[in-house]
PDB file of C-alpha atoms in Angstrom:
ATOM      1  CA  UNK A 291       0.000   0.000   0.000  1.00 88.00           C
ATOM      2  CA  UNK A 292       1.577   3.370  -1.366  1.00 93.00           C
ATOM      3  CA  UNK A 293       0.508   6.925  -1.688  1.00 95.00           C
ATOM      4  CA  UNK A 294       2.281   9.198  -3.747  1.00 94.00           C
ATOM      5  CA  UNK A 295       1.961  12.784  -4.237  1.00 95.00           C
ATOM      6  CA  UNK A 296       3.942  15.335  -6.167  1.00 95.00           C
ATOM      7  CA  UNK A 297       4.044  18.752  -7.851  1.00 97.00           C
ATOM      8  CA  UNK A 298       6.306  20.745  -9.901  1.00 96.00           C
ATOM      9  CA  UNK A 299       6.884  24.311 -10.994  1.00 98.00           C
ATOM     10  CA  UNK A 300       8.938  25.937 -13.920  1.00 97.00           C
ATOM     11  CA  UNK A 301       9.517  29.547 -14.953  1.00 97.00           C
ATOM     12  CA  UNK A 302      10.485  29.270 -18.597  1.00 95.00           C
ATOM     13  CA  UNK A 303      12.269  32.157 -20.902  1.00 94.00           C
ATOM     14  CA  UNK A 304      11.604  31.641 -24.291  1.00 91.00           C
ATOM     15  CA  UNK A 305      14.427  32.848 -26.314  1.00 88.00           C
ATOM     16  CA  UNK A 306      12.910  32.609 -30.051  1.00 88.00           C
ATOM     17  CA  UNK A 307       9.597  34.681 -28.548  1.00 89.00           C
ATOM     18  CA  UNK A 308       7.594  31.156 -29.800  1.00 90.00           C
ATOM     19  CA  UNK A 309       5.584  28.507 -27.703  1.00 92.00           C
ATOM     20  CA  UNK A 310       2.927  26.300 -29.500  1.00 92.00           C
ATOM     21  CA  UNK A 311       0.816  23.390 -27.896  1.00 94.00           C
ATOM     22  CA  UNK A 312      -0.589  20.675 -29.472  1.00 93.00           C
ATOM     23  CA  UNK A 313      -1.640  16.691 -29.172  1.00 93.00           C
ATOM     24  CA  UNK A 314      -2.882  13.423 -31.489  1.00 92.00           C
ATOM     25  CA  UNK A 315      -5.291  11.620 -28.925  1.00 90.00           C
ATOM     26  CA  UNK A 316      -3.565   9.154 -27.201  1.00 86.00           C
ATOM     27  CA  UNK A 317      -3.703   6.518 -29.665  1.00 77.00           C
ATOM     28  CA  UNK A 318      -1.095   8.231 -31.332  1.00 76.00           C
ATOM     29  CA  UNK A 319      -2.228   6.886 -34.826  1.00 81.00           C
ATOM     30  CA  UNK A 320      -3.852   9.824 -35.867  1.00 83.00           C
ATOM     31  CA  UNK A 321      -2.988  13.633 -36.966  1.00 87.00           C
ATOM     32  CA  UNK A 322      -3.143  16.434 -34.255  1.00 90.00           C
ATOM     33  CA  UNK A 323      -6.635  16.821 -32.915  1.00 92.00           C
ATOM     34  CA  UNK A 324      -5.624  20.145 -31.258  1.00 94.00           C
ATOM     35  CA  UNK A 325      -3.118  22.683 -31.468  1.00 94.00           C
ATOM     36  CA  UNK A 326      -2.631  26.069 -30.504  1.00 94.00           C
ATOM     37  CA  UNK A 327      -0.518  27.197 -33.325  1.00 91.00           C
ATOM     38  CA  UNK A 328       3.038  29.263 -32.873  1.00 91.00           C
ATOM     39  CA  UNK A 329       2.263  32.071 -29.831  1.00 91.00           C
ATOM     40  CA  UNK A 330       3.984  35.002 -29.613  1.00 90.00           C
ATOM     41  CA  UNK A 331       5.193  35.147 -25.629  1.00 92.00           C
ATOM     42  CA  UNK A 332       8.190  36.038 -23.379  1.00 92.00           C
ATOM     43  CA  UNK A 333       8.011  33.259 -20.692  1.00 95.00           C
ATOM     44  CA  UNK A 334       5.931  30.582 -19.697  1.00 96.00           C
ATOM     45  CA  UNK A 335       4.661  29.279 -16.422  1.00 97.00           C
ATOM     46  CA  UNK A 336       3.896  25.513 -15.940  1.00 97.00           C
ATOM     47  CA  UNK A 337       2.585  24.318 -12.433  1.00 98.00           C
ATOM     48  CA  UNK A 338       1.975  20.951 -12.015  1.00 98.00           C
ATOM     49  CA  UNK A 339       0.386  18.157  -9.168  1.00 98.00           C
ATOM     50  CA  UNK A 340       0.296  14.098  -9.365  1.00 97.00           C
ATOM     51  CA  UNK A 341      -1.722  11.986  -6.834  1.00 97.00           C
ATOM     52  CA  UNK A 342      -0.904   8.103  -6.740  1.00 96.00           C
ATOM     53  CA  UNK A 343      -2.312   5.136  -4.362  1.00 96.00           C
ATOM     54  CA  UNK A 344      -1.614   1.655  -4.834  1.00 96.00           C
ATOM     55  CA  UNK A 345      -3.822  -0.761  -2.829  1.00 97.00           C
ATOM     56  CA  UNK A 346      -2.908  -4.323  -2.642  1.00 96.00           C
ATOM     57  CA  UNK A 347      -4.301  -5.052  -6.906  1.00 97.00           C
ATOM     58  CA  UNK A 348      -5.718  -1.401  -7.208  1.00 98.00           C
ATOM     59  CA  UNK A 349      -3.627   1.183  -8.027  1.00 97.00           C
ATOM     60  CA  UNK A 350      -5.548   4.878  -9.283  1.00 98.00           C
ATOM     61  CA  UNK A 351      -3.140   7.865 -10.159  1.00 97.00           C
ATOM     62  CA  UNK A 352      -4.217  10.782 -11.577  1.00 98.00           C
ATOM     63  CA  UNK A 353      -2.138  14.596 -13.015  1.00 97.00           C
ATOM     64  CA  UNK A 354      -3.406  18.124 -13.892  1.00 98.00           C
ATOM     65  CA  UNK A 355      -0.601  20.649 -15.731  1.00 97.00           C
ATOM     66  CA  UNK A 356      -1.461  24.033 -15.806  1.00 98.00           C
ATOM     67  CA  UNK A 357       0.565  26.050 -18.565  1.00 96.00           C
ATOM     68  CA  UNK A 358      -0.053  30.244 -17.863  1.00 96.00           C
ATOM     69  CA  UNK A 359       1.800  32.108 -21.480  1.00 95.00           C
ATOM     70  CA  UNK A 360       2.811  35.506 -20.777  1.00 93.00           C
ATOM     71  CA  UNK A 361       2.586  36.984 -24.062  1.00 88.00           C
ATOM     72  CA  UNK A 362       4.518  39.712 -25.897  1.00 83.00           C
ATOM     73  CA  UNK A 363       3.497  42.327 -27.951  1.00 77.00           C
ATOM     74  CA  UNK A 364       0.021  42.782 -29.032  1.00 79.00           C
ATOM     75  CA  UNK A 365      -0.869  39.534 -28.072  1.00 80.00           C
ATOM     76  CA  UNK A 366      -2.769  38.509 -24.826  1.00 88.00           C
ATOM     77  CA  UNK A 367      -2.131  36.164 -21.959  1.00 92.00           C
ATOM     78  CA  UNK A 368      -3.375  32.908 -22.495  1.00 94.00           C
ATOM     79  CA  UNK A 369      -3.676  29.984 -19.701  1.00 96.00           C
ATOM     80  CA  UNK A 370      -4.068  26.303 -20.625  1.00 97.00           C
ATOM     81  CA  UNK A 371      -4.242  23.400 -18.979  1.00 97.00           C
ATOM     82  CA  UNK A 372      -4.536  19.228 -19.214  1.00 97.00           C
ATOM     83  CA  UNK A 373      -5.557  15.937 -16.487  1.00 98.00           C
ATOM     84  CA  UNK A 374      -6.325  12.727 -16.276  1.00 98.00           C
ATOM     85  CA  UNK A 375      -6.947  10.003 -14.276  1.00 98.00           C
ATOM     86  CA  UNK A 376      -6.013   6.364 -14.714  1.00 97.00           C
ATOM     87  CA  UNK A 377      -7.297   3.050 -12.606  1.00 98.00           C
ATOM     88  CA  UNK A 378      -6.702  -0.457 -12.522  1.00 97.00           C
ATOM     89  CA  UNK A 379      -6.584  -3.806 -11.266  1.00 98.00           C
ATOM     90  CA  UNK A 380      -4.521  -6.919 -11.474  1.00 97.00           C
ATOM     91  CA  UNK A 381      -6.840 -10.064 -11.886  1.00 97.00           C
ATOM     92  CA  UNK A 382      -3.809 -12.506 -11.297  1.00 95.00           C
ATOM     93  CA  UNK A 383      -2.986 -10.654  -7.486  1.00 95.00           C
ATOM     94  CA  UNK A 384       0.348  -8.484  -8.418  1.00 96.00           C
ATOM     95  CA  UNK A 385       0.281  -5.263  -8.024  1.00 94.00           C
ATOM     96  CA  UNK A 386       2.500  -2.149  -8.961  1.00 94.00           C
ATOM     97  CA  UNK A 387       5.925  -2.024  -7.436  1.00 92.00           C
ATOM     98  CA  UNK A 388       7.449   1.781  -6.446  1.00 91.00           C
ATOM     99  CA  UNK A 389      11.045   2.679  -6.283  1.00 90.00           C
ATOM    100  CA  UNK A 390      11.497   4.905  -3.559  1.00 88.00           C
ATOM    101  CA  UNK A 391      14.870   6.274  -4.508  1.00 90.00           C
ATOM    102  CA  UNK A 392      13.448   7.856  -8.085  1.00 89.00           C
ATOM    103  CA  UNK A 393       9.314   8.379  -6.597  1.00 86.00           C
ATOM    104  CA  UNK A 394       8.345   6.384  -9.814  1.00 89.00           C
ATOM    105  CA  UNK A 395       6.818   3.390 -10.469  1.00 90.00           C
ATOM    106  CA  UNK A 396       8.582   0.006 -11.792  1.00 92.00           C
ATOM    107  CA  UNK A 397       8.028  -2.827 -13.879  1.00 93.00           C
ATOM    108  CA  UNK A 398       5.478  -5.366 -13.478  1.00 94.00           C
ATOM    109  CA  UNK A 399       6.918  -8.726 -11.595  1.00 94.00           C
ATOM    110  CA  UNK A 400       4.181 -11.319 -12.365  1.00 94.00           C
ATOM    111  CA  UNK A 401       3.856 -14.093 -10.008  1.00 93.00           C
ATOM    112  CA  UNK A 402       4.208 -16.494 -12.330  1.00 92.00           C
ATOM    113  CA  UNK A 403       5.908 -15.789 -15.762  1.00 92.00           C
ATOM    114  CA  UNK A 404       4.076 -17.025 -18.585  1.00 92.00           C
ATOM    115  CA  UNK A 405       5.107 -21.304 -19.882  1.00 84.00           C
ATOM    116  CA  UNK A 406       7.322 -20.950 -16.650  1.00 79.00           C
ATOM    117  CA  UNK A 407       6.336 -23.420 -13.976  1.00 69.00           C
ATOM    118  CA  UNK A 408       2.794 -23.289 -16.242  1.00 77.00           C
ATOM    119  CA  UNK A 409       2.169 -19.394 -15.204  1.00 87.00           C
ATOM    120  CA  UNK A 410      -0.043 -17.447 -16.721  1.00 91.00           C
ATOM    121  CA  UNK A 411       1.991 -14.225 -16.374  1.00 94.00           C
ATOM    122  CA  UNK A 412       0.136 -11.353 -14.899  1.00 96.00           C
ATOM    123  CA  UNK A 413      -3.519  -9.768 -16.328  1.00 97.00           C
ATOM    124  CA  UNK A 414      -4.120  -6.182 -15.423  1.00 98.00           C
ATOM    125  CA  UNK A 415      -7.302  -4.175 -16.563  1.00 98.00           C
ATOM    126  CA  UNK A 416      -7.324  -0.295 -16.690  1.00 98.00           C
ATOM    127  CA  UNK A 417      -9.930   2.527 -17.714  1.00 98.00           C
ATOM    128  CA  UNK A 418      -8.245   6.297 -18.341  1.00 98.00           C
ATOM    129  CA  UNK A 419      -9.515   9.397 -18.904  1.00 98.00           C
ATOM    130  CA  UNK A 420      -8.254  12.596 -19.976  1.00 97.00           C
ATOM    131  CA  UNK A 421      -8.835  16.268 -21.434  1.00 97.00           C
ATOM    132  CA  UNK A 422      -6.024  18.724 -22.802  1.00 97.00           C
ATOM    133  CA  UNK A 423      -8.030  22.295 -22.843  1.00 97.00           C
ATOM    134  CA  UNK A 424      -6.102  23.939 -25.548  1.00 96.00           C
ATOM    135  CA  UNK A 425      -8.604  26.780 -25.582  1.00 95.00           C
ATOM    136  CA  UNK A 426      -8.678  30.761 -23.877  1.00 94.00           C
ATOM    137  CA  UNK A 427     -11.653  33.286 -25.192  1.00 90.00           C
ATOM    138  CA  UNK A 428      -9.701  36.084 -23.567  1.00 90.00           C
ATOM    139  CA  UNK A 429      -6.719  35.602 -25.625  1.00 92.00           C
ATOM    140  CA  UNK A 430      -8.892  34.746 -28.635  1.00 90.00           C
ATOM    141  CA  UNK A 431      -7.661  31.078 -29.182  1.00 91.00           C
ATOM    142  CA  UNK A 432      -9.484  28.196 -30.116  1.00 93.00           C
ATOM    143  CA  UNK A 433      -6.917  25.509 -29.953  1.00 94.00           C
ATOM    144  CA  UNK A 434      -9.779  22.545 -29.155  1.00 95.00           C
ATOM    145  CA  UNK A 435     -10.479  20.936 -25.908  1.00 96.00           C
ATOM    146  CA  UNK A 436      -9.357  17.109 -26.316  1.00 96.00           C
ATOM    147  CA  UNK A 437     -11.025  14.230 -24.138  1.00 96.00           C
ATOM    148  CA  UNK A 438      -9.818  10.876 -24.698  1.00 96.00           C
ATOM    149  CA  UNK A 439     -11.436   7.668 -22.505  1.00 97.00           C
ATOM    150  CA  UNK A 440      -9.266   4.369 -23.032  1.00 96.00           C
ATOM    151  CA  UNK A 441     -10.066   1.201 -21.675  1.00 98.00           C
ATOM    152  CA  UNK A 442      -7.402  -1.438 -21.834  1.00 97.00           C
ATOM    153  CA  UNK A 443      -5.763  -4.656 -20.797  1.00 98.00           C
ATOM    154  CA  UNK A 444      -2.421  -5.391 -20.072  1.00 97.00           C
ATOM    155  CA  UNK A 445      -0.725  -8.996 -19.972  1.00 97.00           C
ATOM    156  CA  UNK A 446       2.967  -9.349 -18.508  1.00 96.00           C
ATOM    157  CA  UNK A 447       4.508 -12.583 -19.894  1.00 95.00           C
ATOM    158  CA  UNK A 448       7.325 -12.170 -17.687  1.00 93.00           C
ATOM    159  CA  UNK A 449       9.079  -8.168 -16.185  1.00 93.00           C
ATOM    160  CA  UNK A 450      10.854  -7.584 -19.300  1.00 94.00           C
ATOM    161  CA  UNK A 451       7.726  -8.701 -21.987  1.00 95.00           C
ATOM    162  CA  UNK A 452       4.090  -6.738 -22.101  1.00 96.00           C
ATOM    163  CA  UNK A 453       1.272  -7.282 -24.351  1.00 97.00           C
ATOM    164  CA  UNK A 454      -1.265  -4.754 -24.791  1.00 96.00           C
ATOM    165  CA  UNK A 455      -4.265  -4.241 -25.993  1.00 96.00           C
ATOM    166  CA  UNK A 456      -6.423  -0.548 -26.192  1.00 94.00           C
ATOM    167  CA  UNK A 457      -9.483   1.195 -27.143  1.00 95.00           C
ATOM    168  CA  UNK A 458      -9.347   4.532 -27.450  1.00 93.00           C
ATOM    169  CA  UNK A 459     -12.201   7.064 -27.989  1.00 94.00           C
ATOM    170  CA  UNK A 460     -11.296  10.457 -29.239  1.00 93.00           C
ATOM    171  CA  UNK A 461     -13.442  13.636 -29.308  1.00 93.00           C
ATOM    172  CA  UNK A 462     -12.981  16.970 -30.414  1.00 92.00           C
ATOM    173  CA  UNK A 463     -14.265  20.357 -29.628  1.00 90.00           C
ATOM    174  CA  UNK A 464     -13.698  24.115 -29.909  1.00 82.00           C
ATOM    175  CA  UNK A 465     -15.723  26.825 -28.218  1.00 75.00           C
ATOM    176  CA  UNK A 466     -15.752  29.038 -31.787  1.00 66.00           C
ATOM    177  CA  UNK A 467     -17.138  26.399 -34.121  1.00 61.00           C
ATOM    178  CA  UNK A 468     -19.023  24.112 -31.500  1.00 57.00           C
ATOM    179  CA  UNK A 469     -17.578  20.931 -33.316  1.00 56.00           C
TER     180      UNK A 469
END
């Protein structure tokens, strides 16, 4: 049984005067749903918190990044921000190791590796959802707002081997058109 929580915070001078955001959904198989375009700014401001729990086979974790441009010139400030959440469960009894040294998690150590002593390796189910909010009406930019929901399973042969299989849902929107 873990808990993990974390935050980070970065002041960022941007030497070329350019900062752009943008993101495929998470299936990665597909062109950029959202995107922000080059923005004309001095610095950015990224702020960030991660909350993690692993109970015996459950595990939930979950991240929110907030991203505040400063711009330059005639263009506006512009704030930004993404989260998601991710849970799951290991049907075969493992569960998610933690190093404490790096505060991340390691591989998977099934019980029994898969053909070894007749193991099945270890079977892990997982829902995630998440939004990227690539979109600020003050600053008049209508990058999208991106949710994704994924629903997945994961099958460890053995630590080093992983099969996986995902659905991913993808959806699209932007305040200015409504699509």
């Amino acid at each position: 049984k873990l808990i993990h929580v974390g935050a980070a915070a970065s002041y960022r001078t941007l030497t070329d005067r350019k900062v752009g955001y943008s993101s495929r959904p998470e299936s990665h198989l597909s062109l950029k749903f959202v995107d922000t375009d080059d923005l004309i700014a001095d610095n950015v401001v990224l702020l960030g918190g991660e909350l993690a729990g692993v109970w015996n086979s459950f595990s939930a974790q979950s991240e929110v990044i907030y991203a505040d441009v400063q711009a330059s010139g005639d263009m506006r400030d512009a704030s930004f921000w993404s989260a998601y959440g991710y849970v799951s469960y290991f049907i075969t009894g493992e569960h998610r190791r933690y190093k404490n040294k790096s505060g991340a998690f390691s591989r998977v150590k099934p019980k029994e590796n898969f053909l070894k002593d007749s193991g099945s390796g270890a079977w892990e189910v997982g829902l995630r959802a998440s939004i990227l909010d690539l979109e600020d009406e003050d600053a008049s930019i209508y990058g999208g707002v991106l949710t994704d929901v994924t629903g997945g399973v994961n099958w460890y042969l053995n630590p080093n081997t992983r099969i996986m299989a995902n659905y991913v849902y993808s959806q699209r929107e932007t305040k200015e058109t409504g699509v």
